Amino acid sequence: MTTKFDKYVEDKRLVETTDPEIDKAIYRGPGFEGPELGELDRRISEALREARDATGLTRAEVAPFLGLHEQVYGRYERNETKMHVTRLIHLSEVLDFSPIDFIMAAAPYRFGKTPSEADKRRKLIKVIESLPADAVESLLALVEAMTKLRPHEE
């Protein structure tokens, strides 16, 4: 008898694998070429440091915005503490970056089958983020119309 779990794994073509940070089997997407989970954390920490550097602020200057001591904030940039999504969103507000930038820095393979495809999607997202609201509405209408014209692919 197939369980709901087994059916989901099969339907999504998930692949059972391991990760040094987790003592049990985990599942990842099909054909994932992504790094281990710890490497994703490292890339996010690196992107955080780069975002802070781009502002010209020091760790000591950023920490109070978050209600943290400089040493606690520094743990995020040194990849000693895992960052929660709520903290990432808060940091994006303070340092003025898009959370999607961090996800793309950590896992570009989630945005395309090749690095070139992922980079094109990143560029498209950045353009869309910069558009005024009326242009986004028009672009969305255009894209929705285009998808209706395209034959459905399985």
XYZ file of C-alpha atoms in Angstrom:
154
model
C 0.000 0.000 0.000
C 1.377 3.399 -0.988
C 1.371 6.016 1.741
C 0.693 9.703 1.207
C 4.404 10.293 1.871
C 5.461 7.758 -0.767
C 2.996 9.173 -3.291
C 4.298 12.708 -2.721
C 7.917 11.552 -3.139
C 6.972 9.779 -6.345
C 4.828 12.623 -7.744
C 7.490 15.246 -7.066
C 10.298 12.870 -8.090
C 12.126 13.664 -4.855
C 15.490 12.013 -4.327
C 16.522 10.504 -1.008
C 19.939 11.711 0.072
C 21.951 12.595 3.148
C 23.458 15.753 4.546
C 26.240 15.941 7.149
C 24.165 18.304 9.313
C 21.202 15.924 9.579
C 21.439 12.422 10.996
C 18.507 11.047 8.977
C 17.795 10.703 5.287
C 16.431 13.821 3.629
C 14.767 14.393 0.276
C 15.660 16.932 -2.367
C 14.347 17.886 -5.756
C 15.077 15.814 -8.846
C 18.356 16.531 -10.546
C 19.401 18.892 -7.780
C 22.914 20.025 -8.291
C 22.786 22.210 -5.290
C 25.211 22.186 -2.430
C 24.766 20.596 0.963
C 22.570 22.541 3.356
C 25.571 23.881 5.301
C 26.950 25.365 2.091
C 23.635 27.134 1.518
C 23.976 28.681 4.988
C 27.535 29.766 4.191
C 26.435 31.438 0.962
C 23.641 33.296 2.774
C 26.116 34.514 5.406
C 28.464 35.705 2.674
C 25.633 37.524 0.891
C 24.696 39.192 4.189
C 28.231 40.476 4.699
C 28.308 41.770 1.121
C 24.938 43.519 1.593
C 26.158 45.165 4.788
C 29.455 46.169 3.162
C 27.494 47.774 0.314
C 25.819 50.093 2.839
C 29.151 51.179 4.306
C 27.917 50.240 7.778
C 29.947 48.217 10.254
C 28.623 45.236 12.207
C 28.511 47.445 15.280
C 26.354 49.957 13.406
C 23.921 47.357 12.002
C 23.404 45.322 15.178
C 21.329 47.948 17.061
C 18.849 48.138 14.168
C 18.083 44.503 14.920
C 18.128 44.788 18.698
C 21.264 42.639 18.799
C 24.726 42.943 20.261
C 27.483 43.242 17.650
C 28.864 39.810 18.580
C 25.462 38.160 18.086
C 24.986 39.843 14.709
C 28.528 38.841 13.707
C 27.588 35.180 14.134
C 25.224 35.491 11.179
C 27.958 36.856 8.934
C 30.453 34.221 10.119
C 27.910 31.423 9.558
C 28.028 30.429 13.216
C 24.276 30.954 13.672
C 21.584 29.944 11.210
C 19.389 32.779 10.093
C 15.614 32.491 10.358
C 13.461 33.822 7.548
C 12.020 36.528 9.823
C 15.549 37.777 10.547
C 16.365 37.723 6.832
C 13.281 39.818 6.083
C 14.170 42.249 8.881
C 17.716 42.550 7.533
C 16.371 43.154 4.031
C 14.399 46.100 5.412
C 17.388 47.536 7.266
C 20.043 46.958 4.591
C 17.654 47.563 1.662
C 18.058 44.374 -0.345
C 15.563 41.950 -1.813
C 15.322 38.613 0.025
C 15.275 36.977 -3.404
C 18.886 38.143 -3.832
C 19.922 35.943 -0.912
C 18.021 32.943 -2.170
C 19.585 33.374 -5.586
C 23.048 33.753 -4.063
C 22.596 30.535 -2.093
C 20.693 28.431 -4.606
C 20.833 29.753 -8.179
C 20.025 26.246 -9.431
C 16.441 26.786 -8.185
C 15.964 29.473 -10.846
C 17.166 27.670 -13.955
C 18.548 24.463 -15.343
C 21.790 26.191 -16.308
C 23.733 29.058 -14.742
C 22.905 31.181 -17.794
C 19.180 30.512 -17.468
C 19.280 31.271 -13.728
C 21.142 34.524 -14.381
C 18.587 35.620 -16.981
C 15.760 34.964 -14.531
C 17.618 36.899 -11.828
C 17.975 39.843 -14.212
C 14.291 39.647 -15.127
C 13.280 39.618 -11.455
C 15.479 42.664 -10.792
C 13.863 44.537 -13.694
C 10.371 43.641 -12.472
C 11.249 44.759 -8.924
C 12.220 48.188 -10.255
C 9.071 48.763 -12.327
C 6.329 51.117 -11.185
C 3.080 49.446 -10.081
C 1.154 50.268 -13.278
C 3.897 48.758 -15.433
C 3.861 45.578 -13.295
C 0.104 45.327 -13.795
C 0.464 45.736 -17.569
C 3.339 43.258 -17.753
C 1.390 40.697 -15.739
C -1.604 41.059 -18.060
C 0.673 40.575 -21.070
C 2.352 37.488 -19.615
C -0.978 35.967 -18.622
C -2.283 36.539 -22.160
C 0.843 34.944 -23.619
C 0.514 31.852 -21.432
C -3.079 31.377 -22.588
C -1.885 31.369 -26.212
C 0.871 28.829 -25.579
C -0.129 25.151 -25.780
C -0.183 23.489 -22.374
C 2.910 21.357 -21.820
C 2.932 18.353 -19.517
